[in-house]
XYZ file of C-alpha atoms in Angstrom:
678
model
C 0.000 0.000 0.000
C 2.913 2.363 0.701
C 4.351 1.775 -2.787
C 0.884 2.106 -4.364
C 0.539 5.494 -2.691
C 3.989 6.581 -3.880
C 3.216 5.505 -7.464
C -0.234 7.119 -7.512
C -2.086 3.802 -7.863
C -5.607 3.999 -6.447
C -7.579 1.140 -4.920
C -9.782 0.116 -7.830
C -11.074 -3.047 -9.467
C -7.801 -3.716 -11.312
C -5.368 -3.051 -8.444
C -7.625 -4.973 -6.035
C -7.557 -7.935 -8.398
C -3.752 -7.790 -8.352
C -3.946 -8.033 -4.561
C -6.373 -10.961 -4.775
C -4.065 -12.863 -7.173
C -1.065 -12.323 -4.906
C -3.024 -13.177 -1.761
C -2.591 -16.925 -2.234
C 1.006 -16.601 -3.469
C 2.179 -14.518 -0.506
C 2.087 -17.519 1.809
C 3.674 -19.976 -0.669
C 7.282 -19.205 0.239
C 6.346 -19.077 3.933
C 4.643 -22.477 3.685
C 7.688 -24.084 2.047
C 10.091 -22.696 4.684
C 7.780 -23.385 7.655
C 7.063 -26.930 6.495
C 10.754 -27.713 6.036
C 11.666 -26.239 9.454
C 8.832 -28.204 11.058
C 10.070 -31.392 9.368
C 13.437 -31.055 11.133
C 11.700 -30.273 14.424
C 9.720 -33.503 14.033
C 13.028 -35.345 13.729
C 14.067 -34.007 17.152
C 16.221 -31.036 16.146
C 16.063 -28.013 18.522
C 13.789 -25.210 17.231
C 16.538 -22.614 16.643
C 18.790 -25.088 14.843
C 15.837 -26.406 12.823
C 14.863 -22.843 11.850
C 18.353 -22.135 10.517
C 18.861 -25.470 8.742
C 15.315 -25.719 7.370
C 15.338 -22.158 6.020
C 18.836 -22.463 4.582
C 17.980 -25.715 2.785
C 15.094 -24.267 0.761
C 16.244 -20.635 0.590
C 17.595 -20.956 -2.966
C 14.511 -22.770 -4.264
C 12.126 -20.300 -2.605
C 14.000 -17.271 -3.966
C 14.047 -18.812 -7.443
C 10.315 -19.589 -7.224
C 9.450 -15.999 -6.254
C 11.624 -14.528 -8.999
C 10.110 -16.813 -11.658
C 6.629 -15.575 -10.646
C 7.851 -11.979 -10.857
C 9.435 -12.769 -14.244
C 6.113 -14.112 -15.515
C 4.211 -10.935 -14.671
C 6.897 -8.285 -15.280
C 6.585 -8.258 -19.134
C 2.961 -7.130 -18.658
C 4.375 -3.802 -17.460
C 5.595 -3.151 -21.008
C 2.400 -4.019 -22.893
C 1.449 -1.304 -25.386
C -1.821 0.392 -26.225
C -4.824 1.254 -24.108
C -5.111 -2.318 -22.813
C -1.502 -2.209 -21.592
C -2.321 0.898 -19.548
C -5.520 -0.746 -18.376
C -3.843 -3.766 -16.709
C -0.502 -2.213 -15.664
C -1.499 -1.994 -11.988
C -1.851 -5.806 -11.738
C 1.858 -6.689 -12.228
C 2.979 -3.606 -10.257
C 0.990 -4.535 -7.151
C 1.893 -8.202 -7.500
C 5.658 -7.712 -7.864
C 5.917 -5.358 -4.873
C 3.886 -7.703 -2.652
C 5.939 -10.770 -3.680
C 9.247 -9.042 -2.941
C 7.936 -8.006 0.480
C 6.753 -11.566 1.210
C 10.158 -12.991 0.236
C 11.904 -10.706 2.726
C 9.419 -11.711 5.422
C 9.802 -15.438 4.674
C 13.624 -15.411 4.701
C 14.242 -13.058 7.653
C 11.223 -12.658 9.947
C 9.508 -16.062 9.620
C 12.484 -18.218 10.781
C 12.730 -16.074 13.954
C 9.047 -16.618 14.689
C 9.329 -20.355 14.019
C 12.299 -20.647 16.396
C 10.501 -18.741 19.165
C 6.898 -19.855 18.949
C 6.606 -23.311 17.282
C 6.306 -26.087 19.867
C 6.624 -29.811 19.187
C 4.641 -32.432 21.051
C 6.655 -35.141 22.795
C 5.538 -38.651 23.719
C 6.172 -40.429 27.025
C 9.672 -41.400 25.837
C 10.562 -37.711 25.303
C 10.567 -38.244 21.527
C 8.913 -35.745 19.139
C 5.516 -36.794 17.802
C 5.300 -36.724 13.987
C 1.968 -34.984 13.372
C 1.921 -36.087 9.759
C 2.019 -39.735 10.873
C -0.864 -39.120 13.265
C -3.071 -37.893 10.405
C -4.413 -41.116 8.917
C -5.855 -39.471 5.817
C -2.501 -37.855 5.059
C -0.694 -41.173 5.532
C -3.114 -42.798 3.083
C -2.611 -39.922 0.632
C 1.181 -40.347 0.728
C 0.829 -44.121 0.239
C -1.525 -43.589 -2.734
C 0.822 -41.019 -4.267
C 3.802 -43.378 -3.808
C 1.996 -46.167 -5.688
C 0.939 -43.812 -8.516
C 4.343 -42.150 -9.014
C 6.158 -45.530 -8.809
C 3.880 -46.968 -11.501
C 4.249 -43.788 -13.589
C 8.070 -43.889 -13.495
C 7.992 -47.557 -14.479
C 5.939 -46.595 -17.572
C 7.423 -43.127 -17.971
C 7.503 -43.063 -21.786
C 3.859 -44.131 -22.083
C 2.806 -41.609 -19.410
C 4.585 -38.732 -21.144
C 3.187 -39.780 -24.539
C -0.344 -39.983 -23.114
C -0.211 -36.536 -21.548
C 1.335 -35.087 -24.712
C -1.644 -36.408 -26.708
C -4.024 -34.844 -24.163
C -2.105 -31.550 -24.438
C -2.383 -31.576 -28.250
C -6.119 -32.343 -27.978
C -6.564 -29.383 -25.619
C -4.634 -27.210 -28.070
C -7.082 -28.219 -30.817
C -10.042 -27.392 -28.539
C -8.525 -24.024 -27.600
C -7.973 -22.925 -31.209
C -10.753 -24.819 -32.972
C -13.679 -25.118 -30.567
C -13.510 -22.363 -27.965
C -14.456 -18.866 -29.116
C -12.207 -15.878 -28.472
C -13.877 -12.629 -27.379
C -11.608 -9.773 -26.317
C -13.820 -8.657 -23.414
C -17.027 -10.703 -22.911
C -20.103 -8.646 -22.087
C -20.705 -10.391 -18.749
C -21.422 -7.883 -16.027
C -22.858 -5.181 -18.322
C -25.636 -3.439 -16.381
C -26.889 -0.823 -18.847
C -27.630 -0.499 -22.569
C -28.907 2.045 -25.107
C -31.984 2.232 -27.329
C -31.324 4.706 -30.154
C -33.765 6.072 -32.684
C -33.476 8.421 -35.662
C -36.643 9.961 -37.076
C -36.771 11.621 -40.532
C -34.597 14.748 -40.796
C -36.457 17.856 -39.694
C -38.728 16.045 -37.220
C -39.363 18.479 -34.336
C -38.449 17.565 -30.745
C -42.103 17.205 -29.700
C -42.809 14.685 -32.467
C -39.595 12.725 -31.680
C -40.651 12.607 -28.037
C -44.044 11.171 -29.030
C -42.393 8.507 -31.208
C -40.236 7.186 -28.341
C -43.127 6.925 -25.855
C -44.209 3.387 -26.928
C -40.613 2.232 -26.405
C -40.577 3.781 -22.925
C -43.775 1.892 -22.174
C -42.156 -1.422 -23.160
C -39.043 -0.702 -21.061
C -41.113 0.324 -18.037
C -42.743 -3.131 -18.005
C -39.434 -4.922 -17.372
C -39.548 -6.859 -14.065
C -38.496 -4.749 -11.033
C -35.702 -7.226 -10.230
C -34.163 -6.378 -13.648
C -34.902 -2.674 -14.238
C -33.236 -0.094 -12.040
C -34.001 3.089 -14.019
C -34.135 4.545 -17.526
C -33.347 8.004 -18.903
C -34.606 9.409 -22.220
C -32.602 12.129 -23.993
C -34.608 13.635 -26.867
C -32.481 15.538 -29.368
C -29.142 13.767 -28.999
C -27.325 10.445 -29.356
C -24.074 9.871 -27.462
C -21.808 6.858 -27.936
C -21.521 6.514 -24.173
C -23.131 8.069 -21.116
C -20.378 10.678 -20.864
C -19.625 11.208 -24.566
C -19.110 14.970 -25.162
C -19.081 14.539 -28.954
C -22.498 12.959 -29.420
C -24.730 13.948 -32.331
C -27.397 16.562 -31.586
C -30.476 17.080 -33.701
C -34.228 17.332 -33.095
C -34.838 14.011 -34.893
C -32.553 11.979 -32.585
C -33.472 10.205 -29.350
C -31.615 7.920 -26.960
C -32.994 5.798 -24.139
C -30.416 4.629 -21.562
C -31.680 1.606 -19.604
C -29.977 0.865 -16.272
C -30.263 -2.710 -14.995
C -29.836 -4.131 -11.521
C -26.520 -5.968 -10.743
C -26.218 -9.196 -12.736
C -26.149 -11.455 -9.653
C -29.577 -10.082 -8.641
C -31.354 -11.049 -11.873
C -31.985 -14.272 -13.776
C -31.412 -12.877 -17.288
C -28.199 -11.276 -18.518
C -28.067 -8.027 -20.508
C -27.954 -9.843 -23.881
C -31.166 -11.757 -23.150
C -32.970 -8.600 -22.011
C -31.794 -6.698 -25.116
C -32.977 -9.506 -27.395
C -36.377 -9.550 -25.660
C -36.827 -5.771 -26.116
C -35.603 -6.004 -29.726
C -38.438 -8.446 -30.495
C -41.039 -6.288 -28.756
C -39.960 -3.091 -30.543
C -39.557 -4.488 -34.067
C -42.932 -3.043 -35.129
C -42.273 0.463 -33.778
C -43.112 3.005 -36.511
C -41.818 6.483 -37.318
C -38.046 5.923 -37.178
C -35.728 5.695 -40.187
C -33.168 3.921 -37.976
C -33.836 2.096 -34.703
C -31.248 0.015 -32.862
C -30.228 -1.363 -29.483
C -26.591 -0.978 -28.433
C -24.710 -2.163 -25.395
C -21.379 -0.836 -24.122
C -18.366 -3.090 -24.406
C -16.730 -4.421 -21.248
C -13.178 -3.427 -20.414
C -11.327 -0.382 -21.762
C -12.840 1.581 -24.676
C -11.776 -0.457 -27.718
C -14.673 0.424 -30.035
C -17.410 -1.680 -31.602
C -16.883 -5.429 -32.252
C -16.844 -4.696 -36.002
C -15.620 -1.387 -37.442
C -14.758 -0.998 -41.138
C -13.163 2.426 -41.683
C -13.397 3.418 -45.352
C -10.911 6.158 -46.306
C -11.020 8.415 -49.354
C -11.943 11.893 -50.635
C -15.331 11.770 -52.359
C -18.291 11.196 -50.048
C -20.422 9.774 -52.875
C -17.950 6.915 -53.401
C -17.392 6.496 -49.644
C -21.154 6.163 -49.138
C -21.379 3.664 -52.006
C -18.671 1.450 -50.485
C -20.313 1.777 -47.051
C -23.626 0.609 -48.539
C -21.896 -2.505 -49.944
C -20.490 -3.295 -46.496
C -23.857 -2.832 -44.793
C -25.648 -4.995 -47.378
C -23.147 -7.808 -46.799
C -23.302 -7.488 -42.998
C -27.092 -7.950 -43.170
C -26.500 -11.413 -44.672
C -24.268 -12.540 -41.754
C -26.086 -14.403 -39.005
C -25.117 -12.825 -35.688
C -24.336 -9.311 -37.011
C -26.773 -6.932 -35.314
C -27.398 -3.176 -35.041
C -25.629 -2.375 -38.340
C -24.849 1.336 -38.513
C -22.685 3.963 -40.242
C -21.536 7.414 -39.169
C -22.073 9.508 -42.318
C -25.792 10.072 -42.219
C -27.349 13.110 -43.941
C -28.077 15.971 -41.573
C -30.353 18.962 -42.005
C -30.735 20.512 -45.455
C -28.291 23.336 -46.190
C -27.976 25.983 -48.873
C -24.732 25.884 -50.826
C -23.489 28.791 -52.946
C -21.495 27.234 -55.805
C -19.280 29.902 -57.415
C -18.679 29.779 -61.171
C -14.973 30.670 -61.128
C -14.827 31.638 -64.799
C -17.771 34.072 -64.580
C -16.520 35.439 -61.252
C -13.068 36.162 -62.722
C -14.573 37.949 -65.727
C -16.692 40.025 -63.326
C -13.650 40.971 -61.251
C -14.679 38.900 -58.212
C -13.152 36.168 -56.114
C -14.651 33.600 -53.691
C -13.652 35.598 -50.577
C -15.535 38.713 -51.755
C -18.670 36.683 -52.572
C -18.553 34.814 -49.232
C -18.087 38.067 -47.278
C -21.109 39.648 -48.975
C -23.365 36.600 -48.407
C -22.319 36.532 -44.759
C -23.189 40.235 -44.415
C -26.723 39.601 -45.735
C -27.534 37.114 -42.953
C -25.233 38.121 -40.090
C -24.494 41.754 -40.918
C -21.322 43.698 -41.563
C -19.856 46.549 -39.515
C -20.094 49.663 -41.734
C -18.699 52.185 -39.284
C -18.352 53.011 -35.599
C -19.873 55.986 -33.771
C -18.843 57.474 -30.458
C -21.037 60.046 -28.693
C -19.109 62.943 -27.146
C -19.340 61.813 -23.521
C -19.397 58.016 -24.162
C -16.439 55.852 -23.170
C -17.001 53.118 -25.780
C -17.645 53.132 -29.498
C -20.846 51.673 -30.937
C -20.777 49.449 -34.039
C -23.096 50.278 -36.917
C -24.086 46.976 -38.540
C -25.686 46.825 -42.000
C -27.665 43.732 -43.064
C -30.797 42.706 -44.981
C -34.151 42.956 -43.262
C -34.583 39.823 -41.088
C -37.890 38.977 -42.750
C -36.308 39.136 -46.198
C -33.267 37.091 -45.167
C -35.486 34.133 -44.210
C -36.815 33.767 -47.780
C -34.988 31.641 -50.354
C -35.343 34.257 -53.108
C -33.204 36.654 -51.069
C -30.210 35.446 -53.109
C -31.699 37.069 -56.219
C -31.379 40.487 -54.587
C -27.783 40.159 -53.402
C -25.278 42.413 -55.182
C -21.522 41.946 -54.769
C -19.091 44.888 -55.189
C -16.184 43.963 -57.483
C -12.621 45.296 -57.634
C -13.744 48.260 -59.798
C -16.560 49.359 -57.501
C -19.320 47.919 -59.703
C -22.222 45.913 -58.201
C -22.594 42.414 -59.706
C -25.754 40.321 -59.078
C -24.883 37.091 -57.172
C -27.035 35.032 -59.562
C -24.661 35.948 -62.442
C -21.577 34.390 -60.835
C -22.968 31.605 -58.567
C -25.641 28.906 -58.413
C -27.746 28.191 -55.321
C -28.279 24.498 -54.370
C -30.263 22.955 -51.521
C -28.631 19.671 -50.406
C -28.591 17.464 -47.290
C -25.756 18.508 -44.989
C -23.335 16.352 -43.021
C -23.709 16.187 -39.241
C -20.046 15.224 -38.853
C -17.030 14.836 -41.116
C -14.484 12.403 -39.687
C -10.845 12.068 -40.742
C -8.295 9.274 -40.374
C -4.623 9.779 -41.298
C -5.477 13.021 -43.112
C -8.281 11.569 -45.277
C -12.056 11.577 -44.949
C -13.386 8.395 -43.401
C -16.799 6.758 -43.197
C -17.129 3.987 -40.595
C -19.506 1.033 -40.875
C -20.006 -0.737 -37.552
C -22.133 -3.432 -35.974
C -22.532 -5.453 -32.813
C -22.083 -9.222 -32.701
C -24.283 -11.884 -31.123
C -21.562 -13.975 -29.450
C -23.862 -17.025 -29.270
C -23.801 -17.197 -33.075
C -20.405 -15.817 -34.094
C -17.478 -13.710 -32.895
C -15.931 -10.370 -33.782
C -12.844 -12.095 -35.240
C -14.949 -14.293 -37.561
C -17.084 -11.403 -38.868
C -14.026 -9.221 -39.492
C -12.335 -12.089 -41.355
C -15.443 -12.563 -43.519
C -15.415 -8.847 -44.363
C -11.703 -8.772 -45.206
C -12.100 -11.865 -47.443
C -15.187 -10.492 -49.206
C -13.751 -7.011 -49.842
C -10.152 -8.027 -50.472
C -9.942 -6.170 -53.819
C -11.715 -2.974 -52.769
C -8.594 -0.871 -53.511
C -8.519 -2.182 -57.087
C -12.186 -1.377 -57.738
C -11.975 2.075 -56.174
C -8.584 3.647 -56.804
C -7.445 5.894 -53.963
C -9.824 4.333 -51.447
C -8.802 1.928 -48.690
C -10.371 0.101 -45.735
C -8.916 -0.301 -42.273
C -10.539 -2.616 -39.723
C -10.545 -0.989 -36.304
C -12.488 -1.277 -33.066
C -12.276 -4.562 -31.204
C -10.529 -6.258 -34.166
C -7.628 -3.791 -34.091
C -7.248 -3.947 -30.317
C -7.544 -7.771 -30.324
C -4.667 -8.159 -32.774
C -2.507 -5.557 -31.000
C -3.182 -6.945 -27.531
C -2.595 -10.580 -28.580
C 0.696 -9.641 -30.263
C 1.710 -7.754 -27.133
C 0.654 -10.694 -24.945
C 2.584 -13.147 -27.123
C 5.699 -11.009 -26.711
C 5.076 -10.887 -22.958
C 4.703 -14.682 -22.904
C 7.960 -15.226 -24.824
C 9.917 -12.744 -22.698
C 8.520 -14.297 -19.525
C 9.464 -17.768 -20.793
C 13.024 -16.620 -21.555
C 13.503 -14.779 -18.239
C 12.162 -17.768 -16.263
C 14.537 -20.084 -18.104
C 17.538 -17.826 -17.382
C 16.627 -17.623 -13.677
C 16.275 -21.413 -13.463
C 19.484 -22.035 -15.415
C 21.494 -19.779 -13.093
C 19.888 -21.327 -10.016
C 20.327 -24.978 -11.012
C 23.584 -24.359 -12.949
C 22.136 -26.482 -15.712
C 20.754 -25.935 -19.191
C 18.654 -29.121 -19.206
C 16.968 -29.186 -15.796
C 15.164 -25.841 -16.359
C 13.390 -27.500 -19.302
C 12.172 -30.265 -16.961
C 10.706 -27.662 -14.609
C 9.192 -25.542 -17.393
C 7.342 -28.535 -18.800
C 4.852 -27.838 -15.999
C 3.715 -24.746 -17.957
C 2.023 -26.465 -20.929
C 0.345 -28.954 -18.602
C -1.214 -26.018 -16.764
C -2.869 -25.106 -20.082
C -4.781 -28.417 -19.980
C -6.587 -27.199 -16.870
C -7.383 -23.821 -18.459
C -8.938 -25.365 -21.574
C -10.958 -27.893 -19.541
C -12.174 -25.120 -17.203
C -13.502 -22.915 -20.012
C -15.007 -25.917 -21.817
C -16.871 -27.066 -18.691
C -18.088 -23.569 -17.810
C -19.134 -22.848 -21.407
C -17.173 -19.603 -21.467
C -15.178 -18.113 -24.363
C -11.462 -17.444 -24.065
C -10.794 -13.752 -23.551
C -7.989 -11.252 -23.058
C -8.073 -11.639 -19.278
C -8.059 -15.450 -19.620
C -4.888 -15.262 -21.744
C -3.488 -12.783 -19.209
C -4.093 -15.419 -16.548
C -2.205 -17.986 -18.648
C 0.812 -15.643 -18.865
C 0.752 -15.246 -15.082
C 0.316 -18.995 -14.705
C 3.791 -19.411 -16.254
C 5.560 -18.287 -13.128
C 3.177 -19.843 -10.608
C 3.071 -23.450 -11.874
C 6.853 -23.827 -11.936
C 7.146 -23.053 -8.214
C 6.248 -26.566 -7.053
C 8.425 -28.121 -9.764
C 11.414 -25.994 -8.652
C 11.279 -27.240 -5.061
C 10.623 -30.839 -6.178
C 13.589 -30.961 -8.586
C 15.763 -29.166 -6.015
C 15.030 -31.888 -3.438
C 15.646 -34.682 -5.953
C 19.045 -33.121 -6.687
C 19.898 -32.808 -2.981
C 18.992 -36.440 -2.272
C 21.039 -37.656 -5.235
C 24.020 -35.605 -4.046
C 23.720 -37.375 -0.704
C 24.201 -40.665 -2.527
C 20.636 -41.882 -3.060
C 19.903 -43.551 -6.406
C 17.805 -41.722 -8.993
C 14.594 -43.753 -8.728
C 14.481 -43.693 -4.927
C 15.403 -40.002 -4.771
C 12.535 -39.078 -7.144
C 9.954 -41.013 -5.100
C 11.336 -39.827 -1.747
C 11.437 -36.176 -2.865
C 7.797 -36.451 -3.991
C 6.804 -37.896 -0.598
C 8.675 -35.105 1.230
C 7.187 -32.310 -0.908
C 3.579 -33.468 -1.245
C 2.499 -31.612 1.918
C 3.836 -28.119 0.997
C 2.859 -28.578 -2.671
C -0.759 -29.281 -1.726
C -0.795 -26.437 0.829
C 0.612 -23.833 -1.588
C -1.883 -24.869 -4.275
C -4.826 -24.760 -1.859
C -3.900 -21.264 -0.625
C -3.522 -19.796 -4.125
C -6.622 -21.518 -5.520
C -8.565 -20.654 -2.364
C -7.734 -16.973 -2.753
C -8.778 -16.942 -6.419
C -11.870 -19.155 -6.134
C -13.709 -16.334 -4.337
C -13.351 -14.256 -7.517
C -13.896 -17.145 -9.949
C -17.180 -18.225 -8.345
C -18.396 -14.993 -6.778
C -18.051 -16.109 -3.162
C -18.869 -13.005 -1.126
C -19.613 -10.911 -4.232
C -19.133 -11.364 -7.944
C -17.503 -9.272 -10.647
C -18.001 -11.138 -13.963
C -15.321 -9.023 -15.654
C -12.535 -10.614 -13.573
C -13.863 -14.191 -13.599
C -11.903 -15.410 -16.699
C -8.473 -14.545 -15.243
C -9.259 -16.064 -11.839
C -10.682 -19.173 -13.505
C -7.663 -19.713 -15.782
C -5.114 -19.342 -12.955
C -6.978 -21.475 -10.401
C -7.902 -24.383 -12.715
C -4.537 -24.251 -14.478
C -2.770 -24.437 -11.114
C -4.880 -27.370 -9.910
C -4.080 -29.448 -12.993
C -0.449 -28.334 -13.119
C 0.066 -29.317 -9.463
C -1.397 -32.784 -9.942
C 0.651 -33.312 -13.092
C 3.795 -31.819 -11.507
C 3.806 -34.522 -8.852
C 3.414 -37.293 -11.467
C 4.654 -36.127 -14.888
C 7.693 -34.064 -13.777
C 9.324 -37.141 -12.116
C 8.806 -39.029 -15.406
C 10.367 -36.195 -17.411
C 13.246 -35.979 -14.940
C 13.961 -39.662 -15.406
C 13.661 -39.487 -19.227
C 15.908 -36.405 -19.526
C 18.477 -38.064 -17.277
C 18.406 -41.159 -19.516
C 18.950 -38.997 -22.612
C 21.783 -37.082 -20.905
C 23.563 -40.321 -19.950
C 23.216 -41.706 -23.499
C 24.483 -38.517 -25.190
C 27.165 -37.345 -22.745
C 27.833 -40.392 -20.534
C 26.932 -38.074 -17.602
C 23.730 -37.349 -15.687
C 21.738 -34.136 -15.981
C 22.730 -33.337 -12.383
C 25.694 -31.107 -11.521
C 27.384 -32.410 -8.395
C 29.045 -29.965 -6.029
C 32.022 -30.896 -3.840
C 32.457 -29.559 -0.318
C 34.157 -26.319 -1.369
C 31.466 -25.585 -3.930
C 33.376 -26.288 -7.197
C 32.001 -28.317 -10.093
C 33.387 -31.820 -9.843
C 31.211 -33.828 -12.161
C 28.896 -33.183 -15.080
C 28.280 -29.982 -17.005
C 24.686 -30.461 -18.092
């Protein structure tokens, strides 16, 4: 909290989620140290000596485990774009808390263990092994011993089997599960927008929306919180300062009760109202829109058509809208270059104007003077402090008639008065409410929402890009750029992929320096893909699409799942250095580490399950990340205790065959390498 205050990070949904993620991890290093110290106390070692020896034994593994977790999340600090700024507080909070917990576990915790932990003694003054007293734990260790022994005996078949399962999960992830950048779960308001014919007065527009208000007002009280009607404007969001304003526009904002308090979600309510309002008359355009979850990334589908001539831009936009209407799942199709109120345009004939000794500026200045007036002179009474402008203009009654242009005379360079009708034509045309630009060119944007039960934003955008692949060839000088959610999805996934690769590399370097090996880090990091099995199964069971926050959880999972594998491999190495054979050391290390491995997993999963399943309050926006980390960790832990020993044995076999040495680096008493370089 001190660092958050110094960095200007507020307590909000994102930073709080960072704290929730780290909540279960904070005790992991403490559990490993405390369990190891307690193990020596159970053997009869005095508390102070046990605290020193137990802490010292696992200090390297614990430090490595914490730094691998930090390495997994740290690349998220460098993610680009609006989404990178959106989630930056998560790794910041997490890294600071982990560093603080490491200091506590290595310095403060051993002191507390030495002073306060008491061991029970039997009648023979021997320490009582609490683990042996727990029958269920004894049975669990016996079951694990049988499973891991059988697995090592069939190690190649076990590894092959899990590899096939991993490939199957990969196929499900990319071929079956949908990907939606930010699912709409948790949305508690939506918009109903209507556009009447141009020129419709406010009173008439208000009357047209009344039947819609009646339908909305009949929503059940457990679903409807409130609704607000704004006649005369349409804003893209509740606080949009650049919304369109015109008497023919109307927007109804419907506020729903929190999602956990109602049976139907926002999508179901919107679909119900869409059916009930399909026969509403009087609007040229009527649609229902919902805001997107997460940071403002735009509509699910946005085709931005760039060019110069609005006639051609509108023609291309019409082609896009016609095609979108044929796609099942594309809803609320819209475009942003709609005709506004009629306007009078004075089109100057440059040839005639030049012959008459006039230019466009002179004509424009005269026309402006007719309607707004022109200052002819200034007068100042004798005793007055300020001058008074004398403005000359046409009579206001005359200036409201269209034939006023026939009476306008423009003074040319020679002082002659030239009738406006001789040098210009008067046209009445629909005006533009807004003119948008992108990269210096005019742009017309076609957008739509997507029914995620039928299709996804990525699929619709791909269909559009395939259908209109040759648009630049048909319309020279015109191009299309796909923005909105599509643009942010591609940018964020590229950024996440980079974060994943950097995290993978940093974790490997930390492990390689810790284990002084280039092979053993690969054994430990094999826990990462097996964590993905749990993620895919979780989202398949829950019927949820993969999302940005789910992938974010997978990146964070990188550093968490290797923690148990680090301590397990570290203990196998220590036992082998003491002279124990490989097979026995693998099984014994698993038996010794099963207690802290289960405890660390339970604490992390327990902390995240409250978010994943809404225990004590639910925020659907954060569910995907909590779900991916918790389920991934559960599966990775179970597989770590079984598959990692098999991989360790296989890699050691390969190392012996290729180099005639084991994958283990032995250390002599003075700490120099004496055998093996792998």
